[in-house]
PDB file of C-alpha atoms in Angstrom:
ATOM      1  CA  MET A   1     -34.387 -28.530  -1.805  1.00 50.00           C
ATOM      2  CA  ASN A   2     -33.869 -32.301  -2.032  1.00 52.00           C
ATOM      3  CA  ASN A   3     -31.540 -34.644  -0.193  1.00 50.00           C
ATOM      4  CA  GLN A   4     -28.508 -33.587  -2.182  1.00 54.00           C
ATOM      5  CA  ARG A   5     -25.821 -31.784  -0.241  1.00 60.00           C
ATOM      6  CA  TRP A   6     -25.901 -28.040  -0.856  1.00 64.00           C
ATOM      7  CA  LEU A   7     -22.878 -25.892  -0.038  1.00 69.00           C
ATOM      8  CA  LEU A   8     -22.697 -22.118   0.208  1.00 72.00           C
ATOM      9  CA  PHE A   9     -19.281 -20.482   0.178  1.00 69.00           C
ATOM     10  CA  ILE A  10     -19.014 -16.860   1.280  1.00 72.00           C
ATOM     11  CA  SER A  11     -15.660 -15.874  -0.191  1.00 68.00           C
ATOM     12  CA  PHE A  12     -13.831 -12.786   1.076  1.00 66.00           C
ATOM     13  CA  GLY A  13     -12.295 -10.642  -1.680  1.00 57.00           C
ATOM     14  CA  GLY A  14     -10.234  -7.482  -1.422  1.00 40.00           C
ATOM     15  CA  LEU A  15      -6.868  -5.856  -1.997  1.00 31.00           C
ATOM     16  CA  LEU A  16      -5.055  -8.103   0.424  1.00 31.00           C
ATOM     17  CA  LEU A  17      -6.745 -11.318  -0.640  1.00 31.00           C
ATOM     18  CA  ALA A  18      -6.745 -13.308  -3.807  1.00 34.00           C
ATOM     19  CA  GLY A  19     -10.282 -12.241  -4.562  1.00 39.00           C
ATOM     20  CA  CYS A  20     -13.174 -14.565  -5.238  1.00 50.00           C
ATOM     21  CA  ARG A  21     -12.071 -17.934  -6.450  1.00 48.00           C
ATOM     22  CA  ALA A  22     -13.448 -21.423  -6.623  1.00 44.00           C
ATOM     23  CA  PRO A  23     -12.632 -23.296  -3.396  1.00 46.00           C
ATOM     24  CA  THR A  24     -10.343 -26.299  -3.656  1.00 45.00           C
ATOM     25  CA  GLU A  25     -13.199 -28.567  -2.652  1.00 47.00           C
ATOM     26  CA  VAL A  26     -14.993 -27.929  -5.973  1.00 41.00           C
ATOM     27  CA  ASP A  27     -13.889 -30.146  -8.862  1.00 43.00           C
ATOM     28  CA  LEU A  28     -13.402 -28.255 -12.105  1.00 42.00           C
ATOM     29  CA  PRO A  29     -14.004 -29.926 -15.506  1.00 42.00           C
ATOM     30  CA  VAL A  30     -10.871 -31.333 -17.185  1.00 42.00           C
ATOM     31  CA  ALA A  31     -10.585 -32.029 -20.929  1.00 43.00           C
ATOM     32  CA  ILE A  32      -9.626 -35.670 -21.573  1.00 45.00           C
ATOM     33  CA  GLU A  33      -8.491 -36.889 -24.967  1.00 51.00           C
ATOM     34  CA  PRO A  34     -10.634 -39.783 -26.266  1.00 52.00           C
ATOM     35  CA  PRO A  35      -8.841 -43.149 -26.686  1.00 53.00           C
ATOM     36  CA  ALA A  36      -7.506 -44.106 -30.103  1.00 57.00           C
ATOM     37  CA  SER A  37      -9.995 -46.991 -30.410  1.00 57.00           C
ATOM     38  CA  PRO A  38     -13.263 -47.714 -28.621  1.00 57.00           C
ATOM     39  CA  THR A  39     -13.237 -50.098 -25.710  1.00 57.00           C
ATOM     40  CA  VAL A  40     -14.895 -53.466 -26.139  1.00 58.00           C
ATOM     41  CA  GLU A  41     -16.652 -53.629 -22.782  1.00 65.00           C
ATOM     42  CA  THR A  42     -19.055 -50.936 -21.687  1.00 64.00           C
ATOM     43  CA  PHE A  43     -20.909 -50.352 -18.469  1.00 63.00           C
ATOM     44  CA  VAL A  44     -23.453 -47.879 -17.148  1.00 68.00           C
ATOM     45  CA  PRO A  45     -22.269 -46.324 -13.874  1.00 66.00           C
ATOM     46  CA  THR A  46     -24.686 -45.696 -11.038  1.00 62.00           C
ATOM     47  CA  PRO A  47     -25.566 -41.974 -11.091  1.00 66.00           C
ATOM     48  CA  ILE A  48     -24.112 -40.023  -8.165  1.00 56.00           C
ATOM     49  CA  PRO A  49     -25.948 -36.822  -7.233  1.00 57.00           C
ATOM     50  CA  PRO A  50     -23.557 -33.927  -7.798  1.00 60.00           C
ATOM     51  CA  GLU A  51     -22.554 -31.721  -4.916  1.00 68.00           C
ATOM     52  CA  LYS A  52     -24.162 -28.342  -5.536  1.00 79.00           C
ATOM     53  CA  THR A  53     -22.057 -25.349  -4.553  1.00 84.00           C
ATOM     54  CA  LEU A  54     -22.916 -21.672  -4.651  1.00 84.00           C
ATOM     55  CA  ILE A  55     -20.081 -19.165  -4.250  1.00 87.00           C
ATOM     56  CA  VAL A  56     -20.972 -15.670  -3.042  1.00 86.00           C
ATOM     57  CA  CYS A  57     -18.248 -13.038  -3.055  1.00 88.00           C
ATOM     58  CA  VAL A  58     -18.130 -10.240  -0.490  1.00 86.00           C
ATOM     59  CA  GLU A  59     -15.621  -7.425  -0.264  1.00 88.00           C
ATOM     60  CA  GLN A  60     -14.534  -7.858   3.361  1.00 89.00           C
ATOM     61  CA  GLU A  61     -14.572 -10.456   6.090  1.00 92.00           C
ATOM     62  CA  PRO A  62     -17.443  -9.839   8.542  1.00 92.00           C
ATOM     63  CA  ASP A  63     -16.590  -8.661  12.040  1.00 91.00           C
ATOM     64  CA  SER A  64     -19.271 -10.833  13.642  1.00 94.00           C
ATOM     65  CA  LEU A  65     -22.441 -12.777  12.867  1.00 96.00           C
ATOM     66  CA  TYR A  66     -24.179 -11.767  16.110  1.00 97.00           C
ATOM     67  CA  ILE A  67     -27.104  -9.424  15.448  1.00 97.00           C
ATOM     68  CA  TYR A  68     -26.293  -7.239  18.494  1.00 97.00           C
ATOM     69  CA  ASN A  69     -22.500  -7.209  18.234  1.00 95.00           C
ATOM     70  CA  ARG A  70     -21.071  -3.698  18.541  1.00 91.00           C
ATOM     71  CA  GLU A  71     -18.718  -4.246  15.599  1.00 88.00           C
ATOM     72  CA  TYR A  72     -21.579  -5.345  13.364  1.00 90.00           C
ATOM     73  CA  LEU A  73     -23.775  -2.432  14.443  1.00 90.00           C
ATOM     74  CA  PHE A  74     -21.113   0.269  14.207  1.00 89.00           C
ATOM     75  CA  GLY A  75     -18.262  -1.303  12.229  1.00 81.00           C
ATOM     76  CA  GLY A  76     -17.576  -1.258   8.526  1.00 82.00           C
ATOM     77  CA  THR A  77     -18.736  -4.712   7.449  1.00 84.00           C
ATOM     78  CA  GLY A  78     -22.477  -4.461   7.999  1.00 86.00           C
ATOM     79  CA  ARG A  79     -23.227  -4.998   4.312  1.00 86.00           C
ATOM     80  CA  GLU A  80     -21.191  -8.203   4.195  1.00 89.00           C
ATOM     81  CA  THR A  81     -22.777  -9.474   7.399  1.00 92.00           C
ATOM     82  CA  ASN A  82     -26.262  -8.765   6.109  1.00 91.00           C
ATOM     83  CA  SER A  83     -25.493 -10.837   3.003  1.00 89.00           C
ATOM     84  CA  ILE A  84     -24.800 -13.844   5.227  1.00 93.00           C
ATOM     85  CA  PHE A  85     -27.882 -13.149   7.347  1.00 94.00           C
ATOM     86  CA  GLN A  86     -29.941 -13.653   4.175  1.00 91.00           C
ATOM     87  CA  ALA A  87     -28.688 -17.246   4.127  1.00 93.00           C
ATOM     88  CA  ILE A  88     -29.090 -18.241   7.775  1.00 96.00           C
ATOM     89  CA  TYR A  89     -32.267 -16.277   8.538  1.00 97.00           C
ATOM     90  CA  ASP A  90     -35.477 -15.782   6.618  1.00 95.00           C
ATOM     91  CA  GLY A  91     -37.241 -12.596   7.681  1.00 94.00           C
ATOM     92  CA  PRO A  92     -38.798 -12.095  10.235  1.00 97.00           C
ATOM     93  CA  PHE A  93     -40.195  -9.700   7.600  1.00 96.00           C
ATOM     94  CA  ASN A  94     -39.678  -9.146   3.902  1.00 93.00           C
ATOM     95  CA  VAL A  95     -40.455  -5.951   2.017  1.00 90.00           C
ATOM     96  CA  LEU A  96     -42.024  -6.676  -1.377  1.00 88.00           C
ATOM     97  CA  GLU A  97     -42.879  -3.745  -3.646  1.00 88.00           C
ATOM     98  CA  GLY A  98     -43.079  -1.453  -0.649  1.00 87.00           C
ATOM     99  CA  SER A  99     -45.311  -3.784   1.383  1.00 93.00           C
ATOM    100  CA  ILE A 100     -44.265  -5.564   4.569  1.00 95.00           C
ATOM    101  CA  GLU A 101     -44.743  -9.332   4.391  1.00 96.00           C
ATOM    102  CA  PRO A 102     -44.470 -11.541   7.498  1.00 97.00           C
ATOM    103  CA  VAL A 103     -42.218 -14.585   7.115  1.00 97.00           C
ATOM    104  CA  ILE A 104     -42.284 -16.399  10.467  1.00 98.00           C
ATOM    105  CA  LEU A 105     -45.508 -14.826  11.732  1.00 98.00           C
ATOM    106  CA  ASP A 106     -49.088 -15.799  10.937  1.00 98.00           C
ATOM    107  CA  GLY A 107     -49.857 -12.216   9.987  1.00 97.00           C
ATOM    108  CA  LEU A 108     -49.307  -8.563  10.836  1.00 98.00           C
ATOM    109  CA  PRO A 109     -51.198  -6.707  13.578  1.00 98.00           C
ATOM    110  CA  GLN A 110     -54.306  -5.091  12.122  1.00 98.00           C
ATOM    111  CA  PHE A 111     -56.820  -2.679  13.619  1.00 98.00           C
ATOM    112  CA  GLU A 112     -59.478  -4.356  11.488  1.00 97.00           C
ATOM    113  CA  ASN A 113     -59.246  -7.689  13.340  1.00 97.00           C
ATOM    114  CA  GLY A 114     -58.277  -6.405  16.777  1.00 97.00           C
ATOM    115  CA  THR A 115     -54.678  -7.632  16.783  1.00 98.00           C
ATOM    116  CA  ALA A 116     -53.775  -3.934  16.887  1.00 98.00           C
ATOM    117  CA  ARG A 117     -55.803  -1.679  19.182  1.00 98.00           C
ATOM    118  CA  PHE A 118     -55.694   1.265  21.526  1.00 98.00           C
ATOM    119  CA  GLU A 119     -56.644   0.762  25.152  1.00 98.00           C
ATOM    120  CA  THR A 120     -57.441   3.554  27.586  1.00 98.00           C
ATOM    121  CA  ILE A 121     -55.611   3.667  30.925  1.00 98.00           C
ATOM    122  CA  GLU A 122     -55.165   6.152  33.752  1.00 98.00           C
ATOM    123  CA  VAL A 123     -51.801   7.879  33.951  1.00 98.00           C
ATOM    124  CA  GLY A 124     -50.727   9.747  37.048  1.00 98.00           C
ATOM    125  CA  GLU A 125     -48.086  12.354  37.825  1.00 98.00           C
ATOM    126  CA  PHE A 126     -44.472  11.214  37.253  1.00 98.00           C
ATOM    127  CA  GLU A 127     -45.526   8.091  35.322  1.00 98.00           C
ATOM    128  CA  VAL A 128     -43.810   7.350  32.005  1.00 98.00           C
ATOM    129  CA  TYR A 129     -45.486   8.498  28.784  1.00 98.00           C
ATOM    130  CA  LEU A 130     -44.475   9.913  25.403  1.00 98.00           C
ATOM    131  CA  ASN A 131     -44.152  13.687  25.423  1.00 98.00           C
ATOM    132  CA  PRO A 132     -45.835  14.918  22.197  1.00 98.00           C
ATOM    133  CA  GLU A 133     -43.608  18.023  22.079  1.00 97.00           C
ATOM    134  CA  THR A 134     -40.224  16.282  22.337  1.00 97.00           C
ATOM    135  CA  LEU A 135     -41.431  12.894  21.003  1.00 97.00           C
ATOM    136  CA  LEU A 136     -39.339  11.320  23.776  1.00 98.00           C
ATOM    137  CA  PRO A 137     -40.292   9.147  26.742  1.00 98.00           C
ATOM    138  CA  ASP A 138     -40.803  11.390  29.747  1.00 98.00           C
ATOM    139  CA  ASN A 139     -42.359  11.573  33.210  1.00 98.00           C
ATOM    140  CA  LEU A 140     -45.722  13.300  33.310  1.00 98.00           C
ATOM    141  CA  ARG A 141     -45.419  16.601  35.181  1.00 98.00           C
ATOM    142  CA  LYS A 142     -47.691  19.591  35.711  1.00 97.00           C
ATOM    143  CA  GLY A 143     -47.611  21.956  32.770  1.00 97.00           C
ATOM    144  CA  ALA A 144     -46.308  19.256  30.382  1.00 98.00           C
ATOM    145  CA  SER A 145     -48.143  18.505  27.166  1.00 98.00           C
ATOM    146  CA  TYR A 146     -49.863  15.111  26.735  1.00 98.00           C
ATOM    147  CA  LEU A 147     -52.383  13.399  24.460  1.00 98.00           C
ATOM    148  CA  PRO A 148     -55.690  12.681  26.204  1.00 98.00           C
ATOM    149  CA  SER A 149     -57.640   9.534  25.348  1.00 98.00           C
ATOM    150  CA  GLY A 150     -58.938   9.653  21.772  1.00 97.00           C
ATOM    151  CA  CYS A 151     -56.187  12.063  20.689  1.00 97.00           C
ATOM    152  CA  HIS A 152     -53.347  10.587  18.608  1.00 94.00           C
ATOM    153  CA  SER A 153     -51.573  13.694  17.289  1.00 94.00           C
ATOM    154  CA  SER A 154     -50.087  16.866  18.740  1.00 94.00           C
ATOM    155  CA  ASP A 155     -52.979  18.865  17.228  1.00 95.00           C
ATOM    156  CA  CYS A 156     -55.216  17.873  20.154  1.00 97.00           C
ATOM    157  CA  ALA A 157     -52.608  17.844  22.939  1.00 98.00           C
ATOM    158  CA  VAL A 158     -53.437  19.507  26.252  1.00 98.00           C
ATOM    159  CA  ASP A 159     -51.425  20.605  29.300  1.00 98.00           C
ATOM    160  CA  TYR A 160     -51.344  18.361  32.339  1.00 98.00           C
ATOM    161  CA  GLU A 161     -52.824  19.972  35.432  1.00 97.00           C
ATOM    162  CA  GLY A 162     -52.363  17.115  37.913  1.00 97.00           C
ATOM    163  CA  GLY A 163     -54.133  13.962  39.100  1.00 97.00           C
ATOM    164  CA  PRO A 164     -54.905  10.844  37.050  1.00 98.00           C
ATOM    165  CA  VAL A 165     -55.775  11.433  33.401  1.00 98.00           C
ATOM    166  CA  ALA A 166     -57.026   9.095  30.677  1.00 98.00           C
ATOM    167  CA  MET A 167     -54.554   8.321  27.894  1.00 98.00           C
ATOM    168  CA  ASP A 168     -54.365   5.708  25.143  1.00 98.00           C
ATOM    169  CA  ARG A 169     -51.626   3.154  24.631  1.00 98.00           C
ATOM    170  CA  LEU A 170     -51.093   0.881  21.650  1.00 98.00           C
ATOM    171  CA  VAL A 171     -51.378  -2.909  22.083  1.00 98.00           C
ATOM    172  CA  LEU A 172     -50.232  -5.395  19.413  1.00 98.00           C
ATOM    173  CA  GLU A 173     -50.482  -9.166  19.016  1.00 98.00           C
ATOM    174  CA  PHE A 174     -47.865 -11.224  17.165  1.00 98.00           C
ATOM    175  CA  ASN A 175     -48.303 -14.940  16.501  1.00 98.00           C
ATOM    176  CA  VAL A 176     -45.260 -17.042  15.607  1.00 98.00           C
ATOM    177  CA  SER A 177     -46.065 -19.546  12.866  1.00 98.00           C
ATOM    178  CA  GLN A 178     -46.128 -23.242  13.614  1.00 96.00           C
ATOM    179  CA  GLY A 179     -43.520 -25.427  11.951  1.00 96.00           C
ATOM    180  CA  VAL A 180     -40.636 -22.942  12.161  1.00 98.00           C
ATOM    181  CA  SER A 181     -37.523 -24.515  13.692  1.00 98.00           C
ATOM    182  CA  TRP A 182     -33.966 -23.515  14.425  1.00 98.00           C
ATOM    183  CA  SER A 183     -31.382 -25.280  12.284  1.00 97.00           C
ATOM    184  CA  ASP A 184     -30.728 -27.755  15.137  1.00 97.00           C
ATOM    185  CA  GLY A 185     -34.353 -28.913  14.954  1.00 98.00           C
ATOM    186  CA  VAL A 186     -35.625 -27.150  18.087  1.00 98.00           C
ATOM    187  CA  GLU A 187     -38.915 -25.295  17.614  1.00 98.00           C
ATOM    188  CA  LEU A 188     -38.722 -21.505  17.342  1.00 98.00           C
ATOM    189  CA  THR A 189     -41.089 -20.001  19.916  1.00 98.00           C
ATOM    190  CA  ALA A 190     -42.383 -16.654  21.134  1.00 98.00           C
ATOM    191  CA  GLY A 191     -39.970 -16.994  24.050  1.00 98.00           C
ATOM    192  CA  ASP A 192     -37.020 -16.693  21.649  1.00 98.00           C
ATOM    193  CA  SER A 193     -38.239 -13.258  20.570  1.00 98.00           C
ATOM    194  CA  VAL A 194     -38.861 -12.179  24.179  1.00 98.00           C
ATOM    195  CA  PHE A 195     -35.335 -13.343  25.070  1.00 98.00           C
ATOM    196  CA  SER A 196     -33.991 -11.175  22.231  1.00 98.00           C
ATOM    197  CA  TYR A 197     -35.987  -8.230  23.596  1.00 98.00           C
ATOM    198  CA  SER A 198     -34.399  -8.657  27.026  1.00 98.00           C
ATOM    199  CA  ILE A 199     -30.909  -8.693  25.486  1.00 98.00           C
ATOM    200  CA  ASP A 200     -31.675  -5.611  23.396  1.00 98.00           C
ATOM    201  CA  ARG A 201     -32.901  -3.726  26.486  1.00 98.00           C
ATOM    202  CA  SER A 202     -29.673  -4.375  28.381  1.00 98.00           C
ATOM    203  CA  GLY A 203     -27.229  -1.510  28.780  1.00 96.00           C
ATOM    204  CA  SER A 204     -24.476  -3.894  27.659  1.00 97.00           C
ATOM    205  CA  THR A 205     -26.094  -4.207  24.234  1.00 97.00           C
ATOM    206  CA  PRO A 206     -25.097  -1.256  21.999  1.00 96.00           C
ATOM    207  CA  THR A 207     -28.462  -0.692  20.304  1.00 96.00           C
ATOM    208  CA  THR A 208     -30.310   2.614  19.986  1.00 95.00           C
ATOM    209  CA  LYS A 209     -33.083   1.600  22.443  1.00 97.00           C
ATOM    210  CA  TYR A 210     -35.581   3.611  20.396  1.00 97.00           C
ATOM    211  CA  LEU A 211     -38.296   0.980  20.396  1.00 98.00           C
ATOM    212  CA  GLY A 212     -37.346  -0.535  23.737  1.00 98.00           C
ATOM    213  CA  ASP A 213     -37.661   2.821  25.515  1.00 98.00           C
ATOM    214  CA  ARG A 214     -41.164   3.218  24.070  1.00 98.00           C
ATOM    215  CA  THR A 215     -42.225  -0.292  25.087  1.00 98.00           C
ATOM    216  CA  HIS A 216     -44.130  -0.815  28.331  1.00 98.00           C
ATOM    217  CA  SER A 217     -44.028  -4.615  28.080  1.00 98.00           C
ATOM    218  CA  TYR A 218     -43.233  -7.415  25.631  1.00 98.00           C
ATOM    219  CA  THR A 219     -44.668 -10.674  26.907  1.00 98.00           C
ATOM    220  CA  ALA A 220     -45.025 -14.230  25.613  1.00 98.00           C
ATOM    221  CA  ILE A 221     -48.535 -15.436  26.414  1.00 98.00           C
ATOM    222  CA  ASP A 222     -47.686 -18.971  25.252  1.00 98.00           C
ATOM    223  CA  ASP A 223     -45.258 -20.600  22.803  1.00 98.00           C
ATOM    224  CA  ARG A 224     -46.739 -18.699  19.855  1.00 98.00           C
ATOM    225  CA  LYS A 225     -48.370 -15.447  20.998  1.00 98.00           C
ATOM    226  CA  ILE A 226     -46.610 -12.241  22.048  1.00 98.00           C
ATOM    227  CA  ILE A 227     -48.312  -9.106  23.347  1.00 98.00           C
ATOM    228  CA  TRP A 228     -46.465  -5.827  22.796  1.00 98.00           C
ATOM    229  CA  THR A 229     -47.723  -2.867  24.830  1.00 98.00           C
ATOM    230  CA  GLY A 230     -46.431   0.645  24.283  1.00 98.00           C
ATOM    231  CA  ILE A 231     -46.073   3.517  26.713  1.00 98.00           C
ATOM    232  CA  PRO A 232     -49.074   5.899  26.799  1.00 98.00           C
ATOM    233  CA  GLY A 233     -49.141   8.388  23.957  1.00 98.00           C
ATOM    234  CA  PHE A 234     -46.798   6.473  21.631  1.00 98.00           C
ATOM    235  CA  SER A 235     -47.772   5.188  18.200  1.00 95.00           C
ATOM    236  CA  ASP A 236     -45.851   4.822  14.960  1.00 95.00           C
ATOM    237  CA  LEU A 237     -46.618   4.049  11.313  1.00 94.00           C
ATOM    238  CA  ASP A 238     -44.200   1.087  11.499  1.00 95.00           C
ATOM    239  CA  PHE A 239     -46.082  -0.566  14.365  1.00 97.00           C
ATOM    240  CA  GLN A 240     -46.512  -3.806  12.421  1.00 97.00           C
ATOM    241  CA  THR A 241     -42.776  -4.541  12.738  1.00 97.00           C
ATOM    242  CA  PHE A 242     -42.519  -4.122  16.522  1.00 98.00           C
ATOM    243  CA  PHE A 243     -41.323  -7.722  16.758  1.00 98.00           C
ATOM    244  CA  TRP A 244     -37.851  -8.593  18.028  1.00 98.00           C
ATOM    245  CA  HIS A 245     -35.615 -10.762  15.823  1.00 98.00           C
ATOM    246  CA  PRO A 246     -35.524 -14.117  17.701  1.00 98.00           C
ATOM    247  CA  LEU A 247     -32.397 -15.500  19.348  1.00 98.00           C
ATOM    248  CA  PRO A 248     -32.063 -19.207  20.316  1.00 98.00           C
ATOM    249  CA  ARG A 249     -32.890 -19.084  24.008  1.00 98.00           C
ATOM    250  CA  HIS A 250     -32.207 -22.815  24.399  1.00 98.00           C
ATOM    251  CA  ILE A 251     -28.559 -22.188  23.459  1.00 98.00           C
ATOM    252  CA  LEU A 252     -27.807 -18.631  24.624  1.00 98.00           C
ATOM    253  CA  GLY A 253     -30.330 -18.226  27.439  1.00 98.00           C
ATOM    254  CA  ASP A 254     -27.780 -18.712  30.240  1.00 97.00           C
ATOM    255  CA  LEU A 255     -25.473 -15.975  28.920  1.00 98.00           C
ATOM    256  CA  SER A 256     -25.673 -12.308  29.856  1.00 97.00           C
ATOM    257  CA  ALA A 257     -25.903  -9.525  27.282  1.00 98.00           C
ATOM    258  CA  GLU A 258     -22.288  -8.630  28.094  1.00 97.00           C
ATOM    259  CA  ASP A 259     -21.091 -12.224  27.640  1.00 97.00           C
ATOM    260  CA  LEU A 260     -22.832 -12.472  24.272  1.00 98.00           C
ATOM    261  CA  GLN A 261     -20.683  -9.672  22.872  1.00 96.00           C
ATOM    262  CA  GLU A 262     -17.672 -11.996  23.018  1.00 95.00           C
ATOM    263  CA  ASN A 263     -19.265 -15.440  22.937  1.00 97.00           C
ATOM    264  CA  GLU A 264     -17.744 -17.613  20.204  1.00 95.00           C
ATOM    265  CA  LEU A 265     -20.964 -19.406  19.296  1.00 96.00           C
ATOM    266  CA  ALA A 266     -23.055 -16.247  19.030  1.00 97.00           C
ATOM    267  CA  ASN A 267     -20.462 -14.363  16.999  1.00 96.00           C
ATOM    268  CA  ARG A 268     -18.891 -17.036  14.795  1.00 95.00           C
ATOM    269  CA  SER A 269     -21.451 -19.778  14.231  1.00 95.00           C
ATOM    270  CA  PRO A 270     -24.961 -18.616  15.099  1.00 97.00           C
ATOM    271  CA  ILE A 271     -27.888 -20.844  14.265  1.00 97.00           C
ATOM    272  CA  GLY A 272     -30.901 -19.511  12.414  1.00 98.00           C
ATOM    273  CA  TRP A 273     -34.092 -20.775  10.800  1.00 98.00           C
ATOM    274  CA  GLY A 274     -33.202 -19.961   7.175  1.00 97.00           C
ATOM    275  CA  PRO A 275     -32.212 -22.185   4.242  1.00 96.00           C
ATOM    276  CA  PHE A 276     -28.546 -22.544   5.293  1.00 95.00           C
ATOM    277  CA  GLN A 277     -26.557 -23.105   8.481  1.00 96.00           C
ATOM    278  CA  ILE A 278     -22.958 -22.172   9.214  1.00 96.00           C
ATOM    279  CA  GLU A 279     -20.599 -25.148   9.038  1.00 94.00           C
ATOM    280  CA  ASP A 280     -17.140 -23.537   9.131  1.00 94.00           C
ATOM    281  CA  TRP A 281     -15.435 -20.128   9.184  1.00 94.00           C
ATOM    282  CA  VAL A 282     -11.955 -20.223   7.679  1.00 93.00           C
ATOM    283  CA  GLU A 283     -10.549 -16.947   8.937  1.00 92.00           C
ATOM    284  CA  GLY A 284      -9.318 -14.657   6.197  1.00 91.00           C
ATOM    285  CA  ASP A 285     -10.692 -16.879   3.450  1.00 91.00           C
ATOM    286  CA  ARG A 286     -14.317 -17.996   3.565  1.00 92.00           C
ATOM    287  CA  ILE A 287     -17.406 -18.984   5.487  1.00 94.00           C
ATOM    288  CA  GLU A 288     -18.958 -22.322   4.569  1.00 94.00           C
ATOM    289  CA  ALA A 289     -22.661 -23.028   5.014  1.00 94.00           C
ATOM    290  CA  VAL A 290     -24.677 -26.157   4.303  1.00 94.00           C
ATOM    291  CA  ARG A 291     -28.351 -26.813   3.733  1.00 94.00           C
ATOM    292  CA  ASN A 292     -30.557 -26.509   6.814  1.00 96.00           C
ATOM    293  CA  PRO A 293     -32.490 -29.819   6.902  1.00 95.00           C
ATOM    294  CA  PHE A 294     -35.176 -28.241   9.100  1.00 97.00           C
ATOM    295  CA  TYR A 295     -35.867 -25.228   6.867  1.00 97.00           C
ATOM    296  CA  PHE A 296     -39.621 -24.678   6.975  1.00 96.00           C
ATOM    297  CA  ARG A 297     -39.845 -23.534   3.338  1.00 93.00           C
ATOM    298  CA  GLN A 298     -37.803 -26.290   1.695  1.00 83.00           C
TER     299      GLN A 298
END
């Protein structure tokens, strides 16, 4: 993208609305009859870069643009909201021809380079682990099935007889890429993802808690590196995506998970790191977005 002003209009269409139409701000071409005789004086005007506008039509008005809003998660406008998310976010992952591609990370955790690994720990009675029979987090009790160290499937599970036992837990490293900024120019850091994790774990946030309940810890080592550690006995084929979608901690960090459900900024004009940023939401008509000058891929 260059220095020209780019506009993105998300127009709401439907039975009760006029449907998708060009906004009044966009000049349409008008046919002008040529004069009867040519003018004597001519001049060459200074070129003015045209305003570039893209109009995207969606069927309904989104309920919210907050990634953890209950209406977005369980309402009927998730498809429309996701269309807008494509404009204000980029990733964190893309799926290309069935392969996961990192967008704001330096790479994906790999067993080959040690960024994904199993570590052996001792687990005692009543400590949290993944029960291989129910596939649910549980407390280790006598007679319960568990996966001893070196065993990663129910085929080699044994019954717990008491005392400390050796089990494996999965550890992953994620590295946030340098040069990625929020649309207000503030650097996106590992802490933004950890903040998102803390909001997701809250009982006030209406998410499934599937991954959170199987996470022992999610810690920012510095501004770029995050270490995810699972509960003993848990592993999953999708382990490379165990990274929480960042939220701008520098803006929302003082708000509770409950407050964020109703917060105007989080729900109506969130900032992202993608190619566009929200400029205005005309209720019942459209959402306007403009070019993000800090977009790391421009």
